[in-house]
PDB file of C-alpha atoms in Angstrom:
ATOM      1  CA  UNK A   1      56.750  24.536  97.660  1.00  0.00           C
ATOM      2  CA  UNK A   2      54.517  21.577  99.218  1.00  0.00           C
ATOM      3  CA  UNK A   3      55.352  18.398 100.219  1.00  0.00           C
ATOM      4  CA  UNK A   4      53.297  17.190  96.738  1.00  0.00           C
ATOM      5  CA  UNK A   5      56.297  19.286  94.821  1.00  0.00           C
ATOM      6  CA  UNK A   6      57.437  18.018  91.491  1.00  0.00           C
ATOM      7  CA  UNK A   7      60.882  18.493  90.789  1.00  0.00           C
ATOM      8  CA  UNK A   8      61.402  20.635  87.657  1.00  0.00           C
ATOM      9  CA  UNK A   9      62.996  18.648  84.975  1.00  0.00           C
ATOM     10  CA  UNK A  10      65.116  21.139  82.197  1.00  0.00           C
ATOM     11  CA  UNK A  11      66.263  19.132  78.915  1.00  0.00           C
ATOM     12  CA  UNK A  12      68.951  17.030  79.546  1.00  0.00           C
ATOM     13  CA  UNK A  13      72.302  17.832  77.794  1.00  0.00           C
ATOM     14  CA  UNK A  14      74.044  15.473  75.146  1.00  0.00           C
ATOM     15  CA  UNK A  15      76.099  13.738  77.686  1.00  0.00           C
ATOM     16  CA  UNK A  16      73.247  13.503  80.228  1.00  0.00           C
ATOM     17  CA  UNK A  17      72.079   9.704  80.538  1.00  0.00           C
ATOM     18  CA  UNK A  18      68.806   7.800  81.318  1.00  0.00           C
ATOM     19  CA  UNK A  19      68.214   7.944  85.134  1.00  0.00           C
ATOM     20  CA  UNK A  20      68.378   3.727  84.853  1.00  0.00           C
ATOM     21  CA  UNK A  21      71.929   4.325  84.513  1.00  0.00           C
ATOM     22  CA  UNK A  22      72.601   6.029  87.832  1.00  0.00           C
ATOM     23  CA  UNK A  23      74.755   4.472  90.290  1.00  0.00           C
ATOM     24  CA  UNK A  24      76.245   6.756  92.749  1.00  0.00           C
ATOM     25  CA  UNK A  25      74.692   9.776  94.333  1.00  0.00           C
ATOM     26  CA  UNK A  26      77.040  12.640  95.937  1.00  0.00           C
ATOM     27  CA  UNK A  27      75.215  15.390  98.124  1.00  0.00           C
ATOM     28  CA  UNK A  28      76.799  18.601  99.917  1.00  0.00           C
ATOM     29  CA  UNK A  29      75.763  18.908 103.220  1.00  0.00           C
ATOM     30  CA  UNK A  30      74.966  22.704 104.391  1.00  0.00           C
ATOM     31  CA  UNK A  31      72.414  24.549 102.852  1.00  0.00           C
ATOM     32  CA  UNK A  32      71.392  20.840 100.741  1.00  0.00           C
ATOM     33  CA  UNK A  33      70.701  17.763 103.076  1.00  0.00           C
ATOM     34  CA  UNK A  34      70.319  19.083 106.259  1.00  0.00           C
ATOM     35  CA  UNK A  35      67.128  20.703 107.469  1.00  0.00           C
ATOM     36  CA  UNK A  36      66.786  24.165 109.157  1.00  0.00           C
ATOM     37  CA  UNK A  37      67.801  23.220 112.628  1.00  0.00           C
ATOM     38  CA  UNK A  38      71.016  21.824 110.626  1.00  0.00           C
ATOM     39  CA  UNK A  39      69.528  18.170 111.263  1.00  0.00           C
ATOM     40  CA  UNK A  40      68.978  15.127 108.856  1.00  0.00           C
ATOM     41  CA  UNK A  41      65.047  15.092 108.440  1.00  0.00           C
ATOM     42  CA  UNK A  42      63.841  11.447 109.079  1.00  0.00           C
ATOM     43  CA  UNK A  43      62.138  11.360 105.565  1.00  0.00           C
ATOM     44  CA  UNK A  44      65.862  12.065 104.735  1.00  0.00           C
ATOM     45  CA  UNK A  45      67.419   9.502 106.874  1.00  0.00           C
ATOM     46  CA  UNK A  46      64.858   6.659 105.637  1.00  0.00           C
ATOM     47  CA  UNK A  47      65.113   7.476 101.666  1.00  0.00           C
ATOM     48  CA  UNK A  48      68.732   7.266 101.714  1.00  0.00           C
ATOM     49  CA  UNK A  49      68.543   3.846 103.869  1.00  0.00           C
ATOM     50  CA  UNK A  50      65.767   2.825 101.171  1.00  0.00           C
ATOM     51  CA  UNK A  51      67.982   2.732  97.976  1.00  0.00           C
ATOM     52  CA  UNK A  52      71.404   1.483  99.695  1.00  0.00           C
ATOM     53  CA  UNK A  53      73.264   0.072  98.063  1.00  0.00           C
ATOM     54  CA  UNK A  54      73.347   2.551  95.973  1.00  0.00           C
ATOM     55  CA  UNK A  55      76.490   4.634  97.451  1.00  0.00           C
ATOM     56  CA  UNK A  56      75.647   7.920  98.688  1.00  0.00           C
ATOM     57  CA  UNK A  57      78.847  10.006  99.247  1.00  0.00           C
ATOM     58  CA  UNK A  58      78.373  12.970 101.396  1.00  0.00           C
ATOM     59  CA  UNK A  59      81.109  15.401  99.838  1.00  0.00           C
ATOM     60  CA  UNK A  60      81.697  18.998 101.771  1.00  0.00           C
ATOM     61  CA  UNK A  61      83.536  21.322 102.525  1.00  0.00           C
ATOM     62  CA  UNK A  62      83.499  19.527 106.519  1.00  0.00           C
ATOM     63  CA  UNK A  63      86.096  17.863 108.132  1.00  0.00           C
ATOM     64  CA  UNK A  64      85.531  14.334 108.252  1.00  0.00           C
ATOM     65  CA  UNK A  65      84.864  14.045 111.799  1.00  0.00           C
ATOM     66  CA  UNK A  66      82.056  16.910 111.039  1.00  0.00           C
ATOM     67  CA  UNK A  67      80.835  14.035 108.231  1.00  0.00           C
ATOM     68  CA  UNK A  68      81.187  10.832 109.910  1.00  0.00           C
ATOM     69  CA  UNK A  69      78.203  11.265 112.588  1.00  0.00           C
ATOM     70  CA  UNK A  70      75.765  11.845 109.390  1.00  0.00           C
ATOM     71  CA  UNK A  71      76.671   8.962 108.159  1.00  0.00           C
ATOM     72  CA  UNK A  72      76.252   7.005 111.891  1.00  0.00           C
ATOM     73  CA  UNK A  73      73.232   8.223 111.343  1.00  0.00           C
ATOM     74  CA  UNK A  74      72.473   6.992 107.611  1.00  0.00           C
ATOM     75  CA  UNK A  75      74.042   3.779 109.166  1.00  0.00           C
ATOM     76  CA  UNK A  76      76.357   4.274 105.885  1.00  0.00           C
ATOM     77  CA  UNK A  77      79.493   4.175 107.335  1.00  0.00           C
ATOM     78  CA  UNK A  78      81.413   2.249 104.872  1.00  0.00           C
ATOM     79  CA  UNK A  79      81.159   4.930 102.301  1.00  0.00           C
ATOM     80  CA  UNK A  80      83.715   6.977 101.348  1.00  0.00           C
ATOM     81  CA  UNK A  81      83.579  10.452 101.989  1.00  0.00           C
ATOM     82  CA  UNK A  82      84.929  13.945 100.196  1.00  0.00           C
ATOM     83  CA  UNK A  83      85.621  16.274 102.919  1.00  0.00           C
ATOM     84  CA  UNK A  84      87.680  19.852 102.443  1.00  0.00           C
ATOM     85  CA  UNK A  85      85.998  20.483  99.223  1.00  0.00           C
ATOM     86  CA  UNK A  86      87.708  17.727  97.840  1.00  0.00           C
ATOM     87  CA  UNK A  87      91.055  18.229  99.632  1.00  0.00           C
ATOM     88  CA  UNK A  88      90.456  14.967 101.060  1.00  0.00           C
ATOM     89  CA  UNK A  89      89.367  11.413  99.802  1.00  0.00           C
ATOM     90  CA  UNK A  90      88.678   8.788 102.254  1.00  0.00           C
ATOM     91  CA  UNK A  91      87.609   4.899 102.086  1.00  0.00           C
ATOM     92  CA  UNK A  92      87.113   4.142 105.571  1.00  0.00           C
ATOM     93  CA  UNK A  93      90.644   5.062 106.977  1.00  0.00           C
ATOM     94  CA  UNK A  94      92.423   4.704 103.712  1.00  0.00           C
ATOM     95  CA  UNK A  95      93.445   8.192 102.015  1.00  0.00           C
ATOM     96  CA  UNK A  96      92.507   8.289  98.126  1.00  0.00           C
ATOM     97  CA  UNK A  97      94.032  11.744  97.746  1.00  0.00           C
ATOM     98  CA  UNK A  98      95.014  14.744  99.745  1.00  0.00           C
ATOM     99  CA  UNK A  99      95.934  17.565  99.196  1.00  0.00           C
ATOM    100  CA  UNK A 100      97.044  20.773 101.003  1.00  0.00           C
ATOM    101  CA  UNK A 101      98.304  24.290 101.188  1.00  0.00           C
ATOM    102  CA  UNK A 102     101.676  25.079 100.827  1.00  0.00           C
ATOM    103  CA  UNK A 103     102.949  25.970 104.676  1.00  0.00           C
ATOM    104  CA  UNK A 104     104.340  29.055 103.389  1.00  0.00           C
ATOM    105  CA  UNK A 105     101.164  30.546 102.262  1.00  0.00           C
ATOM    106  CA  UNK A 106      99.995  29.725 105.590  1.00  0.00           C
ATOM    107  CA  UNK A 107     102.418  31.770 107.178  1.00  0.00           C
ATOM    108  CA  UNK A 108     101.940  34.393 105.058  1.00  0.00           C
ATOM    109  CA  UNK A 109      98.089  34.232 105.764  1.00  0.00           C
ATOM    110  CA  UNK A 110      98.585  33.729 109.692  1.00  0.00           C
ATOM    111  CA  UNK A 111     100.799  36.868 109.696  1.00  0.00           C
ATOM    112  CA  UNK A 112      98.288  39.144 107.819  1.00  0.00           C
ATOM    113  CA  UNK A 113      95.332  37.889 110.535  1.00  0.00           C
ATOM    114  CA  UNK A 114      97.743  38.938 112.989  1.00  0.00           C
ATOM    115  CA  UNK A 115      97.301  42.445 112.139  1.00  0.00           C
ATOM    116  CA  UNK A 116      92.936  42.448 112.314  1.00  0.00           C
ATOM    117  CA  UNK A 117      90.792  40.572 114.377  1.00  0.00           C
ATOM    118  CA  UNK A 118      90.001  38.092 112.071  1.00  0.00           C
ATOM    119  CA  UNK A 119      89.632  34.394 113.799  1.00  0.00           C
ATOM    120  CA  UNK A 120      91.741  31.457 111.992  1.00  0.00           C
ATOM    121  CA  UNK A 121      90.773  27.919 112.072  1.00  0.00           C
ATOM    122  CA  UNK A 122      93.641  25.608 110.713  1.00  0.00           C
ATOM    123  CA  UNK A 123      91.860  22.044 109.471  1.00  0.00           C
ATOM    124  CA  UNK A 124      94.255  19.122 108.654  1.00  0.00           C
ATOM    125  CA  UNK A 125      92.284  15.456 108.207  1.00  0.00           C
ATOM    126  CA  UNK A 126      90.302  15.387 111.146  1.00  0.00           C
ATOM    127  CA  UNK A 127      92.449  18.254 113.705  1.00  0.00           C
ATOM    128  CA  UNK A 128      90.616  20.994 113.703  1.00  0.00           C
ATOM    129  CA  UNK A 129      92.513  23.912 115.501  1.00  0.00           C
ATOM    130  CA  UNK A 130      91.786  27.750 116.957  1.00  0.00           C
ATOM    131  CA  UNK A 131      93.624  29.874 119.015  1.00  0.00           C
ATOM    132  CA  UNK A 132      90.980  30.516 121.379  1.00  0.00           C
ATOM    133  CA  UNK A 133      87.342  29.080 121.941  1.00  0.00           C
ATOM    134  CA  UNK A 134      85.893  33.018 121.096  1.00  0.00           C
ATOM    135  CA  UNK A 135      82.218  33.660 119.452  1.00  0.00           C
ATOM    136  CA  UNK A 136      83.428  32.307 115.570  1.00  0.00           C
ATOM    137  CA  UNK A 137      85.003  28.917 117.339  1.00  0.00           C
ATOM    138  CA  UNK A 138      81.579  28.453 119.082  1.00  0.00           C
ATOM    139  CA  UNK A 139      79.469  29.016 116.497  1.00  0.00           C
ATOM    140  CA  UNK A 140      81.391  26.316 114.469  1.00  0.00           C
ATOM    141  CA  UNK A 141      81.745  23.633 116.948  1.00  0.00           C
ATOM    142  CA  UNK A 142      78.075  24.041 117.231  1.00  0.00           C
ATOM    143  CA  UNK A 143      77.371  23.741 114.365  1.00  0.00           C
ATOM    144  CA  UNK A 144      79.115  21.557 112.904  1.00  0.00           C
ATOM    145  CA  UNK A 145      79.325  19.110 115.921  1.00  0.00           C
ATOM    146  CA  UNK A 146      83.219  19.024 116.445  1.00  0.00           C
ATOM    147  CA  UNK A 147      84.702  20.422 119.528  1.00  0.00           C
ATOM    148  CA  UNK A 148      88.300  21.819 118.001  1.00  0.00           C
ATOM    149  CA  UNK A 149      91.866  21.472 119.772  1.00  0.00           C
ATOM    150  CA  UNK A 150      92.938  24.850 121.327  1.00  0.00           C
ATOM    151  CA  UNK A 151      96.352  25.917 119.861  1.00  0.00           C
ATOM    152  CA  UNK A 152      97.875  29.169 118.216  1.00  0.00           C
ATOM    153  CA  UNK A 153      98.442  29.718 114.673  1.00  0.00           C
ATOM    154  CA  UNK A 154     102.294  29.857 115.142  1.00  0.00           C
ATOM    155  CA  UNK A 155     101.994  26.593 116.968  1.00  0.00           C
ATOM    156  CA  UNK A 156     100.341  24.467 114.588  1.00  0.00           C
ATOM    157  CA  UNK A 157     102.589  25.915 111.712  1.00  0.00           C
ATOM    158  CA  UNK A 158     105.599  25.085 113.524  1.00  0.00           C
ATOM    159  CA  UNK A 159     104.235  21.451 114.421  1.00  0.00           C
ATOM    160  CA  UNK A 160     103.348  21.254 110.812  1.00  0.00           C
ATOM    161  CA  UNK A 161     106.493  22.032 108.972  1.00  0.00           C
ATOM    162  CA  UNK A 162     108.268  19.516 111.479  1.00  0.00           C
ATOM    163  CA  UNK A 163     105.585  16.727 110.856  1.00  0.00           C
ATOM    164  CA  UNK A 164     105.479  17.674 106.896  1.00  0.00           C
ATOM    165  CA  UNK A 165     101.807  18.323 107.010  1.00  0.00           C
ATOM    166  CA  UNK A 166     100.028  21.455 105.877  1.00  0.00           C
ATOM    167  CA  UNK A 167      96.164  22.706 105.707  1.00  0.00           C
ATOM    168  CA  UNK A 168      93.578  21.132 103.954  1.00  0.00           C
ATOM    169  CA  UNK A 169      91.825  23.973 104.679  1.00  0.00           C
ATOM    170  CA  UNK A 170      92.194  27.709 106.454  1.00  0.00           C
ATOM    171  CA  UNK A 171      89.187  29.247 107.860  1.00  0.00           C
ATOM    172  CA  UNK A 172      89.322  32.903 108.462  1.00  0.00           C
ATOM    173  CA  UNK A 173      85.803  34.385 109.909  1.00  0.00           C
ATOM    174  CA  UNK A 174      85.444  37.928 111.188  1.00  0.00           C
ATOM    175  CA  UNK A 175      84.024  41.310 110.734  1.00  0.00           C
ATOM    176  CA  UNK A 176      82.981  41.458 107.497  1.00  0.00           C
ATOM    177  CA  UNK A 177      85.027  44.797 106.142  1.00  0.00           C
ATOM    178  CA  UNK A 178      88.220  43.033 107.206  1.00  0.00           C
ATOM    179  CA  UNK A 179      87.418  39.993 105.603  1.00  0.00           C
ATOM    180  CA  UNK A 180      86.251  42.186 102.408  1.00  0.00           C
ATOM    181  CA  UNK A 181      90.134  43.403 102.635  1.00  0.00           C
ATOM    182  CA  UNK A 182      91.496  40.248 103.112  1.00  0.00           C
ATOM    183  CA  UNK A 183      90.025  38.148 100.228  1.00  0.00           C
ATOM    184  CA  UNK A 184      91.091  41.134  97.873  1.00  0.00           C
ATOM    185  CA  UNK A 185      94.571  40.746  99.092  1.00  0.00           C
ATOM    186  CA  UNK A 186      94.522  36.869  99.171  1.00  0.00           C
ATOM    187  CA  UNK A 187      93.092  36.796  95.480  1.00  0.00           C
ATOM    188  CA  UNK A 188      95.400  39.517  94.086  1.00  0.00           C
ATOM    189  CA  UNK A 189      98.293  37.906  95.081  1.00  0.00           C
ATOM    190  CA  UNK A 190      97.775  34.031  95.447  1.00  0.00           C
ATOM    191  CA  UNK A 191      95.296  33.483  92.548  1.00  0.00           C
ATOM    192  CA  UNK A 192      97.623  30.974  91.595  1.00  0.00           C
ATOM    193  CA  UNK A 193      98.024  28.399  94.547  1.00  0.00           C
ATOM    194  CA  UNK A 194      95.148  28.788  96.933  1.00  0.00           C
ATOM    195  CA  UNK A 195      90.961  29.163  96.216  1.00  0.00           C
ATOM    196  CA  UNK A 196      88.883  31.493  97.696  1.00  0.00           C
ATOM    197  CA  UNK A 197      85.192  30.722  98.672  1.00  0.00           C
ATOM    198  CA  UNK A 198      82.927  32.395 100.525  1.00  0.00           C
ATOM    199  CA  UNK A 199      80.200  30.896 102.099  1.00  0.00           C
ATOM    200  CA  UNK A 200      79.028  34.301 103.570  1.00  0.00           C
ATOM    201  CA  UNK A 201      79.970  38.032 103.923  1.00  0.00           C
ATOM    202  CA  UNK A 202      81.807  36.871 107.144  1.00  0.00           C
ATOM    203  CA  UNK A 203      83.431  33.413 106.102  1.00  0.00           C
ATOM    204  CA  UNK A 204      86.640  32.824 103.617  1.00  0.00           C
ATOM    205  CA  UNK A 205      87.334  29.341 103.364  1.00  0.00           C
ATOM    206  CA  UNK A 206      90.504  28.852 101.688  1.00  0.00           C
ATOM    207  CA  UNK A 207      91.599  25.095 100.470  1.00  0.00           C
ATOM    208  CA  UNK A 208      94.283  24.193  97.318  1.00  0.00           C
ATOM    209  CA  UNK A 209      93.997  26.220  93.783  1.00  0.00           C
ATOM    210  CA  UNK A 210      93.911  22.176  92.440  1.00  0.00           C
ATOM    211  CA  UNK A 211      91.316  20.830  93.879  1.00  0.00           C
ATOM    212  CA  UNK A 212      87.268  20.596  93.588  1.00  0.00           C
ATOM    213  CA  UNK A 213      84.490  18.440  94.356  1.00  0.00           C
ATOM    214  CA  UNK A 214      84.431  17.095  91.099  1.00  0.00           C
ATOM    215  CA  UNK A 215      88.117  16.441  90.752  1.00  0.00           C
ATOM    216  CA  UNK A 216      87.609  14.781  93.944  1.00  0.00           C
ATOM    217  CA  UNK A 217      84.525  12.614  92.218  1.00  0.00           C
ATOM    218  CA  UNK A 218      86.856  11.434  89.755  1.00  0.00           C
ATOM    219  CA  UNK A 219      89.565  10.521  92.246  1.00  0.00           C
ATOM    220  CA  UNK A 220      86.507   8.435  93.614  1.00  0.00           C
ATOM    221  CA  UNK A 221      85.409   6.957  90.741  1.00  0.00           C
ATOM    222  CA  UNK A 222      89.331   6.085  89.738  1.00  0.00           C
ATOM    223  CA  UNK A 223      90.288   4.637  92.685  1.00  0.00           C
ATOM    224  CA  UNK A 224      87.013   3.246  94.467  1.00  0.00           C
ATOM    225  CA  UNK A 225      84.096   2.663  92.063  1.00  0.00           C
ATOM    226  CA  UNK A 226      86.538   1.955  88.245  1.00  0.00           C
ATOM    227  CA  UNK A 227      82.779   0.476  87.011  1.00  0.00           C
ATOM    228  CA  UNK A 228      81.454   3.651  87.845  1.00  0.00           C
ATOM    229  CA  UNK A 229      81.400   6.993  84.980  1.00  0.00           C
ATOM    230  CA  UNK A 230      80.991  10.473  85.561  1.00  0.00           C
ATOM    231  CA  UNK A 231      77.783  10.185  83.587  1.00  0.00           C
ATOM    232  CA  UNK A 232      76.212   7.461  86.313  1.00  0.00           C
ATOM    233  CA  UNK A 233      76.818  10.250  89.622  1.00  0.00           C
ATOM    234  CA  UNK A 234      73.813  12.240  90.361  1.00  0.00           C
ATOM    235  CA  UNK A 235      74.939  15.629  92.588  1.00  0.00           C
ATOM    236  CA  UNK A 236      73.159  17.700  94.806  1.00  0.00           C
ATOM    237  CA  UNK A 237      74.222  20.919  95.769  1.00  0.00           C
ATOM    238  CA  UNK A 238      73.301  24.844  96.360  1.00  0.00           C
ATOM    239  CA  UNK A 239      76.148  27.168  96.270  1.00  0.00           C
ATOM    240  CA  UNK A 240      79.165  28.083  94.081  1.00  0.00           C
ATOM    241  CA  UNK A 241      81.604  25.301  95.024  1.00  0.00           C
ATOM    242  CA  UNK A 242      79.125  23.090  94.040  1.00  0.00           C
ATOM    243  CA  UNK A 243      78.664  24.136  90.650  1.00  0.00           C
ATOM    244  CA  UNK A 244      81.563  22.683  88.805  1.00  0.00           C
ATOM    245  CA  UNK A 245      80.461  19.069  90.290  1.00  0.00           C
ATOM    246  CA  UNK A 246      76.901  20.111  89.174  1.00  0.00           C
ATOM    247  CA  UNK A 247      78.112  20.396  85.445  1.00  0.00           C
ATOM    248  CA  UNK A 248      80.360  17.327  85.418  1.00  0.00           C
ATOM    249  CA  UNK A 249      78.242  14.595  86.637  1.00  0.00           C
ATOM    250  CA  UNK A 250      75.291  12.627  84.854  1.00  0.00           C
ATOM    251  CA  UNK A 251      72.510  14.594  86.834  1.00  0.00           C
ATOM    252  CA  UNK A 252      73.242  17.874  88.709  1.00  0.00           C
ATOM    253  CA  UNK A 253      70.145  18.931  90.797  1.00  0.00           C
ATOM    254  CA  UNK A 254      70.223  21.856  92.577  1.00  0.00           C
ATOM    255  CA  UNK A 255      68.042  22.701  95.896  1.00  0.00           C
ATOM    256  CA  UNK A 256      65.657  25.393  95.433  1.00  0.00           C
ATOM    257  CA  UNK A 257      67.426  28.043  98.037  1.00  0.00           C
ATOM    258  CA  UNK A 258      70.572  27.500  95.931  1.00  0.00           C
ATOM    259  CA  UNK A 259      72.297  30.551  94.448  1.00  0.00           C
ATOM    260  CA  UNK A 260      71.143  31.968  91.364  1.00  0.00           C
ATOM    261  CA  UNK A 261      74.000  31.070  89.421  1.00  0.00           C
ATOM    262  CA  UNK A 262      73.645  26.931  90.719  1.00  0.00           C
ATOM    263  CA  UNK A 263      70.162  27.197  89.239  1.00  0.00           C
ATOM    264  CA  UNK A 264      70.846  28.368  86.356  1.00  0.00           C
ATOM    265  CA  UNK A 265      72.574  25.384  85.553  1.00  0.00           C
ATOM    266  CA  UNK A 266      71.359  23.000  86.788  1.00  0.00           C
ATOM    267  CA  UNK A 267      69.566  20.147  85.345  1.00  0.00           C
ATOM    268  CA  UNK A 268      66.808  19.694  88.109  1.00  0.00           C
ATOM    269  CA  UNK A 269      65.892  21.931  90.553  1.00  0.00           C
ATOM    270  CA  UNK A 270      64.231  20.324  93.648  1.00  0.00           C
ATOM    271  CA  UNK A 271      62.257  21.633  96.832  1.00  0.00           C
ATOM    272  CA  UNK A 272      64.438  23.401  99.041  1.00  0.00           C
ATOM    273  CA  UNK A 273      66.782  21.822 102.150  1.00  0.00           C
ATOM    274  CA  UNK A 274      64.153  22.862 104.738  1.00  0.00           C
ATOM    275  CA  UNK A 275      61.528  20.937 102.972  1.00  0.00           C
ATOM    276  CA  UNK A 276      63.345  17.651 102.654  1.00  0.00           C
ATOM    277  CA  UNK A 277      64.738  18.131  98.328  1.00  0.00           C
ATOM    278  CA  UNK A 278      67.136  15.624  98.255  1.00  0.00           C
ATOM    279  CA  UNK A 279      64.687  13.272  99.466  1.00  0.00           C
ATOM    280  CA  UNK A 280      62.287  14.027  97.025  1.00  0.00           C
ATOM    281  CA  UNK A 281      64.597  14.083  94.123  1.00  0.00           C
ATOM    282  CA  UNK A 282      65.875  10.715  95.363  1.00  0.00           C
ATOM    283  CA  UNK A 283      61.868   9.307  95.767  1.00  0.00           C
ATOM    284  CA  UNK A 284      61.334  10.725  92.068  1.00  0.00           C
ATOM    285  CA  UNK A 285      64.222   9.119  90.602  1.00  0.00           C
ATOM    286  CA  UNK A 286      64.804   5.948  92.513  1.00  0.00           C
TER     287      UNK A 286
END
């Protein structure tokens, strides 16, 4: 696609509304908004400073400390923000909801890493923590701008239980066989309190079976915007934790790179993240 693009447009369901009507935009953040040196494009950064004050609510599966420089950037800091996949609901420093994994899962899932050579990054509100700063620590911090707290597993469990705090999310990245064998052991036998998502062959994020970005929309909506429906939210997003949110809200647009399945339903589909989409789906509709 060039930058002259026009979004594709599909017919809009029953309980789609006019795009008049829209009043809050959410956008995931990897493989959506940022470009492909993992950077906010300045078309980006000057389309989302064009329709403020329209809120636009970055929602991820980041910690919040991995969101907050986007918005610095935006100069949108006010806005709330959806980090863990919805595991976490901020206004400024005021939790909406949170929600985390039971510590004994954790323990479970800390002593079955034990046994591989699988890396595991424990997230709780903005602590991020490894057990050593190897090749999959690196490769996050760097990406995601974040430098993490060195502590082991056992540590942070132990500190946890005593404190009466738990993981918003679990991180487990590693050769790709073992984490094959892993998420078929996870999902057989804790279908029922934890979610499974993998962002790639090497990744297994792993946050609460009860939450998702659009629960967490409606926790928004509830608690921050009440004059705000799920019908007035436009979404962006590309991959399978987004597609839930896609479905729920007034306008879910998908980037063109998304999965297969995210485009398929989808109401718009717009240029991909390298080539500035959300930007033009905001220019089109705004």
């Amino acid at each position: 696609m060039n930058l002259n693009t026009t979004i594709c447009l599909r017919t809009l369901q029953p309980n789609k509304i006019l795009p008049m009507s829209y009043k809050l935009i959410c956008t995931d953040i990897d493989g959506t908004l940022l470009n492909k040196d993992r950077e906010l494009s300045e078309v980006t950064i000057n389309e989302v400073q064009r329709i403020s004050p329209i809120p636009f609510v970055l929602i991820s599966s980041r910690m919040p400390k991995a969101m907050r420089h986007l918005q610095q950037q935006f100069k949108n800091i006010t806005t709330p923000i959806i980090a863990y996949n919805g595991g976490l609901v901020l206004d400024n420093d005021t939790i909406l909801h949170s929600t985390v994994i039971d510590n004994a899962v954790l323990e479970i899932i800390i002593n079955k890493c034990l046994q591989t050579s699988i890396h595991l990054s424990l997230y709780y509100a903005d602590d991020w923590y490894v057990p050593t700063m190897d090749f999959w620590a690196k490769r996050e911090a760097n990406n995601t701008k974040v430098k993490p707290t060195i502590k082991s597993n056992s540590v942070v469990l132990s500190q946890w239980k005593q404190e009466g705090k738990g993981a918003h999310k679990i991180m487990c990245m590693g050769d790709e066989a073992e984490i094959e064998e892993l998420y078929s052991s996870l999902e057989e036998n804790f279908s029922n309190e934890i979610i499974l998502y993998r962002s790639k062959p090497t990744y297994i994020e792993i946050s609460h079976k009860s939450i998702s970005k659009k629960t967490a929309i409606e926790y928004l909506l509830k608690n921050r915007y009440s004059e705000i429906s799920m019908g007035n939210v436009v979404a962006f997003g590309d991959n399978y934790n987004d597609i839930e949110m896609l479905k729920a809200v007034g306008l879910g647009i998908a980037v063109t790179n998304a999965k297969d399945e995210v485009l398929k339903i989808a109401d718009k589909i717009t240029d991909t993240n390298k080539n500035d989409g959300v930007a033009k789906a905001i220019k089109e509709l705004f």
